[in-house]
Tab-separated table of C-alpha atoms in Angstrom:
chain	number	residue	atom	x	y	z
B	27	MET	CA	0.000	0.000	0.000
B	28	SER	CA	1.420	3.396	-0.973
B	29	ARG	CA	1.988	6.085	1.601
B	30	PRO	CA	-0.826	8.686	1.830
B	31	ALA	CA	0.081	12.120	0.513
B	32	LEU	CA	-0.567	13.585	3.966
B	33	GLU	CA	-0.368	11.941	7.390
B	34	VAL	CA	-1.083	12.988	10.957
B	35	ALA	CA	2.641	12.425	11.513
B	36	ASP	CA	3.467	15.121	8.937
B	37	ILE	CA	1.218	17.613	10.726
B	38	PHE	CA	2.779	16.787	14.088
B	39	ARG	CA	6.335	17.039	12.749
B	40	ASN	CA	5.768	20.360	11.001
B	41	HIS	CA	3.559	22.070	13.572
B	42	GLY	CA	3.951	20.061	16.786
B	43	PRO	CA	6.934	21.968	18.264
B	44	THR	CA	5.188	25.341	17.896
B	45	TRP	CA	1.931	23.935	19.260
B	46	ARG	CA	3.667	22.398	22.288
B	47	ARG	CA	5.361	25.686	23.138
B	48	ALA	CA	2.075	27.584	22.815
B	49	ASN	CA	0.265	25.079	25.045
B	50	ALA	CA	3.008	24.361	27.572
B	51	GLY	CA	1.473	23.376	30.905
B	52	HIS	CA	-1.835	22.376	29.321
B	53	VAL	CA	-0.732	19.159	27.621
B	54	SER	CA	-0.560	15.899	29.582
B	55	LEU	CA	2.461	13.612	29.600
B	56	ASP	CA	0.384	10.905	27.878
B	57	GLN	CA	-0.500	13.316	25.070
B	58	LEU	CA	3.121	14.374	24.645
B	59	LYS	CA	4.158	10.716	24.423
B	60	VAL	CA	1.572	10.061	21.732
B	61	MET	CA	2.766	13.036	19.701
B	62	SER	CA	6.373	11.870	19.965
B	63	ALA	CA	5.486	8.289	19.007
B	64	ILE	CA	3.522	9.355	15.934
B	65	GLU	CA	6.223	11.799	14.829
B	66	ASN	CA	8.920	9.114	15.053
B	67	CYS	CA	6.882	6.202	13.694
B	68	ARG	CA	8.599	4.417	10.791
B	69	THR	CA	11.518	6.808	10.690
B	70	ALA	CA	15.200	6.343	11.430
B	71	ALA	CA	14.518	7.642	14.943
B	72	LEU	CA	13.151	4.192	15.865
B	73	GLY	CA	15.729	2.150	13.964
B	74	GLY	CA	14.945	-0.599	11.484
B	75	HIS	CA	16.621	-2.916	9.017
B	76	VAL	CA	17.879	-3.103	5.458
B	77	ALA	CA	16.703	-5.991	3.267
B	78	ARG	CA	18.103	-7.141	-0.097
B	79	CYS	CA	16.972	-9.556	-2.785
B	80	GLU	CA	19.369	-12.491	-3.161
B	81	ASP	CA	18.823	-12.562	-6.933
B	82	CYS	CA	18.661	-9.003	-8.246
B	83	ALA	CA	20.121	-7.027	-5.297
B	84	TYR	CA	16.944	-4.924	-4.957
B	85	THR	CA	17.415	-3.154	-1.597
B	86	THR	CA	14.878	-1.600	0.742
B	87	ILE	CA	14.934	0.117	4.112
B	88	ALA	CA	12.198	-0.778	6.581
B	89	TYR	CA	11.827	1.497	9.597
B	90	ASN	CA	10.322	0.267	12.851
B	91	SER	CA	6.822	1.344	13.847
B	92	CYS	CA	5.953	2.992	17.151
B	93	ARG	CA	3.085	0.523	17.845
B	94	ASN	CA	1.259	3.222	19.777
B	95	ARG	CA	-2.482	2.494	19.883
B	96	HIS	CA	-3.291	6.078	18.859
B	97	CYS	CA	-1.068	6.022	15.767
B	98	PRO	CA	-3.060	5.895	12.493
B	99	LYS	CA	-0.295	3.893	10.771
B	100	CYS	CA	0.111	1.160	13.384
B	101	GLN	CA	-3.437	-0.029	13.894
B	102	GLY	CA	-3.814	-2.082	10.714
B	103	ALA	CA	-1.417	-4.823	11.821
B	104	ALA	CA	-2.755	-4.724	15.383
B	105	ALA	CA	-6.299	-5.185	14.112
B	106	LYS	CA	-5.303	-8.173	11.942
B	107	ASN	CA	-3.639	-9.941	14.860
B	108	TRP	CA	-6.599	-9.272	17.143
B	109	LEU	CA	-9.091	-10.465	14.542
B	110	ALA	CA	-7.170	-13.664	13.901
B	111	ALA	CA	-7.511	-14.490	17.596
B	112	ARG	CA	-11.224	-13.630	17.625
B	113	GLU	CA	-12.139	-15.637	14.524
B	114	ALA	CA	-12.035	-18.897	16.475
B	115	ASP	CA	-14.676	-17.457	18.843
B	116	LEU	CA	-17.254	-16.757	16.133
B	117	LEU	CA	-20.543	-18.642	16.290
B	118	PRO	CA	-22.662	-19.547	13.228
B	119	VAL	CA	-25.489	-17.178	14.170
B	120	PRO	CA	-26.501	-13.648	13.144
B	121	TYR	CA	-24.609	-10.877	14.933
B	122	TYR	CA	-26.005	-7.515	15.974
B	123	HIS	CA	-24.428	-4.096	16.442
B	124	VAL	CA	-25.755	-1.988	19.332
B	125	VAL	CA	-24.475	1.491	20.257
B	126	PHE	CA	-24.766	3.211	23.653
B	127	THR	CA	-24.087	6.966	23.637
B	128	LEU	CA	-23.582	9.361	26.561
B	129	PRO	CA	-25.589	12.609	26.575
B	130	ALA	CA	-23.586	15.785	25.964
B	131	ALA	CA	-23.933	16.859	29.616
B	132	ILE	CA	-22.292	13.623	30.761
B	133	ALA	CA	-19.696	13.826	28.008
B	134	ASP	CA	-18.598	17.138	29.531
B	135	ILE	CA	-17.929	15.353	32.829
B	136	ALA	CA	-16.162	12.543	30.980
B	137	TYR	CA	-13.851	15.069	29.345
B	138	GLN	CA	-12.421	15.880	32.776
B	139	ASN	CA	-12.654	12.321	34.164
B	140	LYS	CA	-11.894	9.999	31.280
B	141	ALA	CA	-10.744	6.884	33.128
B	142	VAL	CA	-13.666	6.899	35.574
B	143	VAL	CA	-16.504	7.852	33.241
B	144	TYR	CA	-15.389	5.711	30.306
B	145	ASP	CA	-15.139	2.747	32.670
B	146	LEU	CA	-18.677	3.398	33.910
B	147	LEU	CA	-19.884	3.654	30.312
B	148	PHE	CA	-18.569	0.156	29.665
B	149	LYS	CA	-20.047	-1.258	32.863
B	150	ALA	CA	-23.484	0.381	32.677
B	151	SER	CA	-24.032	-0.492	29.008
B	152	ALA	CA	-22.931	-4.109	29.517
B	153	GLU	CA	-25.112	-4.469	32.612
B	154	ALA	CA	-28.114	-3.091	30.745
B	155	MET	CA	-27.567	-5.497	27.856
B	156	LEU	CA	-27.011	-8.560	30.052
B	157	THR	CA	-29.984	-7.730	32.292
B	158	ILE	CA	-32.505	-7.251	29.498
B	159	ALA	CA	-31.224	-10.285	27.592
B	160	ALA	CA	-31.611	-12.460	30.691
B	161	ASP	CA	-35.194	-11.281	31.254
B	162	PRO	CA	-37.592	-14.063	30.121
B	163	LYS	CA	-39.915	-11.379	28.742
B	164	HIS	CA	-37.294	-10.548	26.138
B	165	LEU	CA	-34.758	-13.329	25.470
B	166	GLY	CA	-34.188	-15.230	28.707
B	167	ALA	CA	-30.581	-16.106	27.940
B	168	ARG	CA	-26.977	-15.327	28.802
B	169	VAL	CA	-25.393	-13.494	25.879
B	170	GLY	CA	-21.860	-12.593	24.886
B	171	ILE	CA	-20.676	-9.030	24.265
B	172	THR	CA	-17.628	-7.465	22.665
B	173	SER	CA	-17.554	-3.734	23.479
B	174	VAL	CA	-15.370	-1.111	21.799
B	175	LEU	CA	-15.015	2.452	23.090
B	176	HIS	CA	-14.936	5.401	20.696
B	177	SER	CA	-14.608	8.874	22.173
B	178	TRP	CA	-14.956	10.872	18.954
B	179	GLY	CA	-17.411	11.958	16.325
B	180	SER	CA	-16.490	12.158	12.643
B	181	ALA	CA	-15.257	15.756	13.115
B	182	MET	CA	-13.069	14.611	16.060
B	183	THR	CA	-15.302	16.326	18.607
B	184	HIS	CA	-15.686	14.661	22.010
B	185	HIS	CA	-18.496	12.126	21.619
B	186	PRO	CA	-18.046	9.089	23.917
B	187	HIS	CA	-19.984	5.974	22.936
B	188	VAL	CA	-19.637	2.196	23.015
B	189	HIS	CA	-20.085	-0.107	20.025
B	190	MET	CA	-21.260	-3.596	20.960
B	191	ILE	CA	-21.114	-6.687	18.751
B	192	VAL	CA	-23.496	-9.341	20.109
B	193	PRO	CA	-24.524	-12.788	18.790
B	194	GLY	CA	-28.249	-13.051	18.068
B	195	GLY	CA	-29.005	-15.369	20.944
B	196	GLY	CA	-27.486	-16.952	24.023
B	197	ILE	CA	-27.354	-19.915	26.341
B	198	SER	CA	-30.532	-20.479	28.347
B	199	LEU	CA	-30.364	-19.616	32.023
B	200	ASP	CA	-30.387	-23.313	32.947
B	201	GLY	CA	-27.555	-23.943	30.473
B	202	LYS	CA	-29.446	-26.663	28.573
B	203	SER	CA	-30.264	-24.971	25.259
B	204	TRP	CA	-29.394	-22.197	22.839
B	205	ILE	CA	-32.076	-19.528	22.581
B	206	SER	CA	-32.143	-17.529	19.353
B	207	CYS	CA	-33.608	-14.061	19.089
B	208	ARG	CA	-36.362	-13.260	16.633
B	209	PRO	CA	-35.161	-12.893	13.023
B	210	GLY	CA	-33.967	-9.339	12.424
B	211	PHE	CA	-34.640	-8.253	16.015
B	212	PHE	CA	-32.373	-8.625	19.029
B	213	LEU	CA	-33.610	-6.601	22.009
B	214	PRO	CA	-35.879	-3.535	22.312
B	215	VAL	CA	-33.635	-0.471	22.248
B	216	ARG	CA	-36.156	1.637	24.156
B	217	VAL	CA	-36.020	-0.773	27.089
B	218	LEU	CA	-32.216	-0.846	26.914
B	219	SER	CA	-32.131	2.944	26.848
B	220	ARG	CA	-34.343	3.287	29.928
B	221	LEU	CA	-32.243	0.880	31.976
B	222	PHE	CA	-29.001	2.455	30.784
B	223	ARG	CA	-30.374	5.886	31.734
B	224	ARG	CA	-31.029	4.599	35.270
B	225	LEU	CA	-27.836	2.586	35.773
B	226	PHE	CA	-25.278	5.113	34.592
B	227	PRO	CA	-26.277	8.031	36.884
B	228	GLU	CA	-26.459	5.629	39.822
B	229	LYS	CA	-22.902	4.505	39.212
B	230	LEU	CA	-21.781	8.088	38.623
B	231	ILE	CA	-23.200	9.211	41.976
B	232	VAL	CA	-21.337	6.384	43.714
B	233	ALA	CA	-18.123	7.534	42.048
B	234	HIS	CA	-18.830	11.128	43.128
B	235	LYS	CA	-19.387	10.115	46.756
B	236	ALA	CA	-16.138	8.144	46.707
B	237	GLY	CA	-14.269	11.249	45.561
B	238	HIS	CA	-13.258	9.734	42.209
B	239	LEU	CA	-14.487	12.677	40.115
B	240	LYS	CA	-12.704	15.994	39.597
B	241	PHE	CA	-14.291	19.187	38.281
B	242	PHE	CA	-12.702	22.268	36.755
B	243	GLY	CA	-13.717	25.530	35.128
B	244	ASP	CA	-17.439	25.885	34.435
B	245	HIS	CA	-18.117	22.555	36.172
B	246	SER	CA	-16.361	23.368	39.466
B	247	ALA	CA	-19.688	23.745	41.275
B	248	LEU	CA	-20.473	20.071	40.609
B	249	ALA	CA	-18.005	19.094	43.294
B	250	ASP	CA	-20.908	19.762	45.696
B	251	ALA	CA	-23.026	16.604	46.132
B	252	GLN	CA	-26.384	18.402	45.976
B	253	ALA	CA	-25.417	20.406	42.899
B	254	PHE	CA	-24.229	17.215	41.225
B	255	ALA	CA	-27.458	15.364	42.051
B	256	ALA	CA	-29.502	18.238	40.620
B	257	TYR	CA	-27.359	18.233	37.488
B	258	LEU	CA	-28.060	14.544	36.933
B	259	ALA	CA	-31.762	14.792	37.811
B	260	SER	CA	-32.578	16.733	34.654
B	261	LEU	CA	-30.910	14.046	32.526
B	262	ARG	CA	-33.350	11.411	33.735
B	263	ARG	CA	-36.067	13.175	31.762
B	264	THR	CA	-34.154	13.207	28.469
B	265	GLU	CA	-33.645	10.465	25.919
B	266	TRP	CA	-30.391	8.508	26.122
B	267	VAL	CA	-29.437	7.322	22.667
B	268	VAL	CA	-29.236	3.570	22.191
B	269	TYR	CA	-29.692	2.169	18.710
B	270	ALA	CA	-29.259	-1.145	16.935
B	271	LYS	CA	-28.219	-1.701	13.349
B	272	ARG	CA	-29.312	-4.486	11.040
B	273	PRO	CA	-27.803	-7.924	11.672
B	274	PHE	CA	-24.652	-8.810	9.786
B	275	GLY	CA	-24.695	-11.166	6.827
B	276	GLY	CA	-22.607	-13.792	8.606
B	277	PRO	CA	-19.518	-14.380	10.750
B	278	GLN	CA	-17.100	-13.163	8.064
B	279	ALA	CA	-19.079	-9.926	7.763
B	280	VAL	CA	-18.651	-9.522	11.515
B	281	LEU	CA	-14.895	-9.807	11.149
B	282	ALA	CA	-14.837	-7.278	8.312
B	283	TYR	CA	-16.864	-4.883	10.447
B	284	LEU	CA	-14.713	-5.376	13.532
B	285	SER	CA	-11.581	-4.696	11.515
B	286	ARG	CA	-12.928	-1.203	10.860
B	287	TYR	CA	-13.915	-0.492	14.456
B	288	THR	CA	-11.731	-2.218	17.027
B	289	HIS	CA	-8.484	-0.381	16.352
B	290	ARG	CA	-9.767	2.831	14.820
B	291	VAL	CA	-8.237	6.145	15.931
B	292	ALA	CA	-9.736	9.640	15.953
B	293	ILE	CA	-8.954	10.189	12.268
B	294	ALA	CA	-7.421	8.002	9.569
B	295	ASN	CA	-4.683	9.357	7.326
B	296	SER	CA	-6.866	8.540	4.331
B	297	ARG	CA	-9.335	11.257	5.374
B	298	LEU	CA	-6.733	14.040	5.298
B	299	ILE	CA	-6.794	16.299	2.253
B	300	ALA	CA	-4.387	19.190	2.870
B	301	CYS	CA	-2.400	21.090	5.484
B	302	ASP	CA	-1.566	24.650	4.469
B	303	ARG	CA	-1.845	28.235	5.684
B	304	THR	CA	-5.608	27.928	6.090
B	305	GLY	CA	-5.260	24.905	8.373
B	306	VAL	CA	-5.939	21.178	8.061
B	307	THR	CA	-8.637	20.074	5.619
B	308	PHE	CA	-10.211	16.626	5.929
B	309	ARG	CA	-13.289	14.620	4.992
B	310	TRP	CA	-15.966	13.951	7.590
B	311	LYS	CA	-19.450	12.488	7.737
B	312	ASP	CA	-22.395	14.570	8.965
B	313	TYR	CA	-24.882	12.036	10.343
B	314	ARG	CA	-27.539	14.731	10.806
B	315	ALA	CA	-27.820	15.170	7.036
B	316	ASP	CA	-29.518	12.890	4.546
B	317	SER	CA	-27.432	9.873	3.657
B	318	ARG	CA	-26.553	11.222	0.188
B	319	ASP	CA	-25.337	14.552	1.641
B	320	ARG	CA	-23.381	13.214	4.613
B	321	GLN	CA	-19.922	13.300	3.071
B	322	LYS	CA	-18.474	16.766	3.695
B	323	VAL	CA	-15.166	18.612	3.937
B	324	MET	CA	-14.000	20.600	6.969
B	325	THR	CA	-11.019	22.870	7.575
B	326	LEU	CA	-9.718	23.482	11.097
B	327	SER	CA	-6.830	25.646	12.195
B	328	THR	CA	-3.768	23.453	12.629
B	329	GLY	CA	-3.738	24.085	16.373
B	330	GLU	CA	-7.387	23.108	16.719
B	331	PHE	CA	-6.817	19.963	14.657
B	332	ILE	CA	-3.976	18.882	16.959
B	333	ARG	CA	-6.061	19.694	20.041
B	334	ARG	CA	-9.013	17.649	18.805
B	335	PHE	CA	-6.800	14.689	17.969
B	336	LEU	CA	-5.160	14.698	21.392
B	337	ILE	CA	-8.362	14.917	23.452
B	338	HIS	CA	-8.966	11.296	22.428
B	339	VAL	CA	-5.739	10.000	23.963
B	340	LEU	CA	-6.817	7.390	26.491
B	341	PRO	CA	-5.376	7.153	30.007
B	342	GLN	CA	-2.396	4.844	30.205
B	343	GLY	CA	-3.424	1.221	30.755
B	344	PHE	CA	-7.088	1.825	29.911
B	345	HIS	CA	-8.633	-1.042	27.911
B	346	ARG	CA	-10.786	0.179	25.035
B	347	ILE	CA	-11.926	-3.317	23.969
B	348	ARG	CA	-13.734	-5.382	26.609
B	349	HIS	CA	-15.719	-8.611	26.730
B	350	TYR	CA	-18.736	-9.452	28.868
B	351	GLY	CA	-21.173	-12.272	29.539
B	352	LEU	CA	-20.318	-15.418	27.611
B	353	PHE	CA	-17.229	-13.704	26.219
B	354	ALA	CA	-15.749	-12.648	29.572
B	355	SER	CA	-12.093	-13.645	29.530
B	356	GLY	CA	-12.095	-16.096	32.427
B	357	THR	CA	-14.898	-18.290	31.059
B	358	ARG	CA	-14.933	-17.501	27.328
B	359	ALA	CA	-13.416	-20.772	26.089
B	360	ASP	CA	-15.806	-22.943	28.108
B	361	ASN	CA	-18.843	-20.837	27.180
B	362	ILE	CA	-18.054	-20.865	23.472
B	363	ALA	CA	-17.469	-24.619	23.561
B	364	ARG	CA	-20.849	-25.067	25.256
B	365	ALA	CA	-22.561	-22.784	22.746
B	366	ARG	CA	-21.099	-24.792	19.858
B	367	GLU	CA	-22.299	-27.979	21.491
B	368	LEU	CA	-25.825	-26.612	21.851
B	369	LEU	CA	-25.763	-25.332	18.263
B	370	ALA	CA	-24.435	-28.722	17.102
B	371	VAL	CA	-21.478	-27.207	15.235
B	372	ALA	CA	-17.831	-28.187	15.383
B	373	LYS	CA	-14.981	-25.913	16.301
B	374	PRO	CA	-13.343	-24.498	13.138
B	375	GLU	CA	-10.102	-26.252	12.259
B	376	GLY	CA	-6.968	-25.012	10.578
B	377	GLU	CA	-5.416	-21.593	10.412
B	378	PRO	CA	-7.815	-18.628	10.686
B	379	ALA	CA	-8.651	-17.156	7.296
B	380	SER	CA	-7.936	-13.680	8.604
B	381	ALA	CA	-4.464	-14.516	9.841
B	382	ALA	CA	-1.835	-12.181	8.525
B	383	VAL	CA	0.524	-13.328	5.775
B	384	ASP	CA	3.746	-14.715	7.223
B	385	PRO	CA	6.110	-11.716	7.282
B	386	GLY	CA	9.105	-14.022	7.687
B	387	LYS	CA	9.203	-14.897	3.974
B	388	PRO	CA	9.035	-11.648	1.979
B	389	THR	CA	9.616	-11.761	-1.759
B	390	CYS	CA	11.228	-9.239	-4.072
B	391	PRO	CA	8.721	-6.964	-5.856
B	392	CYS	CA	11.049	-6.828	-8.869
B	393	CYS	CA	11.881	-10.489	-9.550
B	394	GLY	CA	10.071	-12.515	-6.881
B	395	GLY	CA	13.349	-13.626	-5.327
B	396	ARG	CA	13.943	-14.195	-1.632
B	397	ILE	CA	14.490	-11.089	0.486
B	398	VAL	CA	17.030	-11.342	3.314
B	399	ILE	CA	17.998	-8.873	6.018
B	400	ILE	CA	21.537	-7.627	5.537
B	401	GLU	CA	21.674	-4.939	8.220
B	402	VAL	CA	19.878	-3.961	11.422
B	403	PHE	CA	20.358	-0.417	12.682
B	404	GLU	CA	19.521	1.055	16.083
B	405	ARG	CA	17.376	4.058	16.995
B	406	GLY	CA	18.692	7.264	15.497
B	407	ALA	CA	21.397	5.486	13.495
B	408	THR	CA	21.956	5.843	9.753
B	409	PRO	CA	22.021	2.559	7.805
B	410	ARG	CA	25.259	1.816	5.940
B	411	HIS	CA	23.440	0.402	2.914
B	412	ARG	CA	21.215	2.517	0.720
B	413	PRO	CA	18.102	1.558	-1.278
B	414	THR	CA	18.531	0.807	-4.961
B	415	ALA	CA	16.276	3.741	-5.902
B	416	PRO	CA	14.576	6.548	-3.982
B	417	THR	CA	11.170	4.990	-4.661
B	418	SER	CA	12.212	1.701	-3.065
B	419	VAL	CA	12.257	3.055	0.475
B	420	ILE	CA	9.314	1.406	2.227
B	421	ARG	CA	7.743	1.833	5.600
B	422	ILE	CA	6.242	-1.315	7.087
B	423	ASP	CA	5.450	-2.529	10.577
B	424	THR	CA	8.581	-4.476	11.484
B	425	SER	CA	8.831	-3.942	15.220
C-alpha cells in the first residue's frame, strides 16, 4: 500500500513543536508521548533494518513502527492480529451491532474524568444489555458481548460511545439450550435505553461520593453533592441514545466490520486532504444530514486539529476493547465450547482465514526472489546500505 500524501505524523512534525510551546502546561504527559510516538513512527529515529533480494540485489529500508495504539499507521497490523484471535470465537449465528451513547452533559464530565466515566460507560451499558437479555420477557438467555469504546465523532469532537457486537441469541439460564432471538430483532432499544439511563447516573453518583471525580472551570460547582445530584436529575427526563443496526450477513461480515472499528483512531490518514496556511482540511461524515449529503469537507486551524486529535488520547493502561457475559475472559473458552455444542457445530479447524501473511518470507517486488535482512540499525542510526532507488524506500510494521 502506498503512503498517503498527507499523514497525521506530517502535521505533528511540522507544527507540533510550535503547538507544544504555545500550550506548555496544558498538555498531559500521555498526550506528549503520543505526539512523539507518531512523529517518530517508521523513521530512522526508531531504527529498522535493510533488506536485499538475493537474486537481483533490490534493496529496501524498513523502519520500525511505534506501535502506539493512537497512531493511524500502526493499527492495521494490530487489528489483523486481534481479529485472527477472535475468529475462532465466532458462532454460526446472526450478529447484531448496538451502540450506547452518553448525553452531551455527561460527556462534559467525561472530558475531565476519562478513566472513571469511560469505565462506567462500559459497565453500565454491559449491565443493561445482560440484564434485558436475561429477562424471560425478552430473550431469557446469557449473551456474549464485545464492546469497543470510541470517544470521537467524525469531526473529532468529544463524543463518547460504546459499540457492541453481540450474537443473536445466548445460552438459556439453565444452560441446557441455545435460545435464538427473533429474526432481524435482538432486544428492544427503548427498554435498553431506559435501563441504561437509570444505571449510569447511579454509578456516577457512587463515584462522586467516593471522591473519584474531579471538576474544573465551568463545572467546578459540581463538586458539591447536591449540585451534582440536581445536574443529573434533569438528565433522567431526556432520551439517552441507544440504537441497533441491522444484523450482519454472517460471521465473516462480523470480522470485516470489527476490523474497521476495534483499532480505529480519531482520524485516519486517508481522510486528510491538505495542510496549508488555512489549516488542516479533511473529509468527515455529517450524520444529521440525509445519507446522500453526509460526506463533507472541513477545515480546522492546525492548532485546533492537533487539540481535537489529542483529546482522544486514552489514560495509560485503559482497555478500550472489553468482553462481557459469555465472552468474559475467564470463562470464554468454556462458554463458546458449550454454545457450539448446543448449536451442534464443530470448532473451526486449521489456520484462521484472517491470519496475517507470514512476514518471515518476503519476496522481491522486482523479480520474486527471496528477500534477506543484511543490516539492522539502532534508533537514530543511519544505515550503511542505501536503497537501490529513492522509490524503493518502504515503511512497514517491522517492530
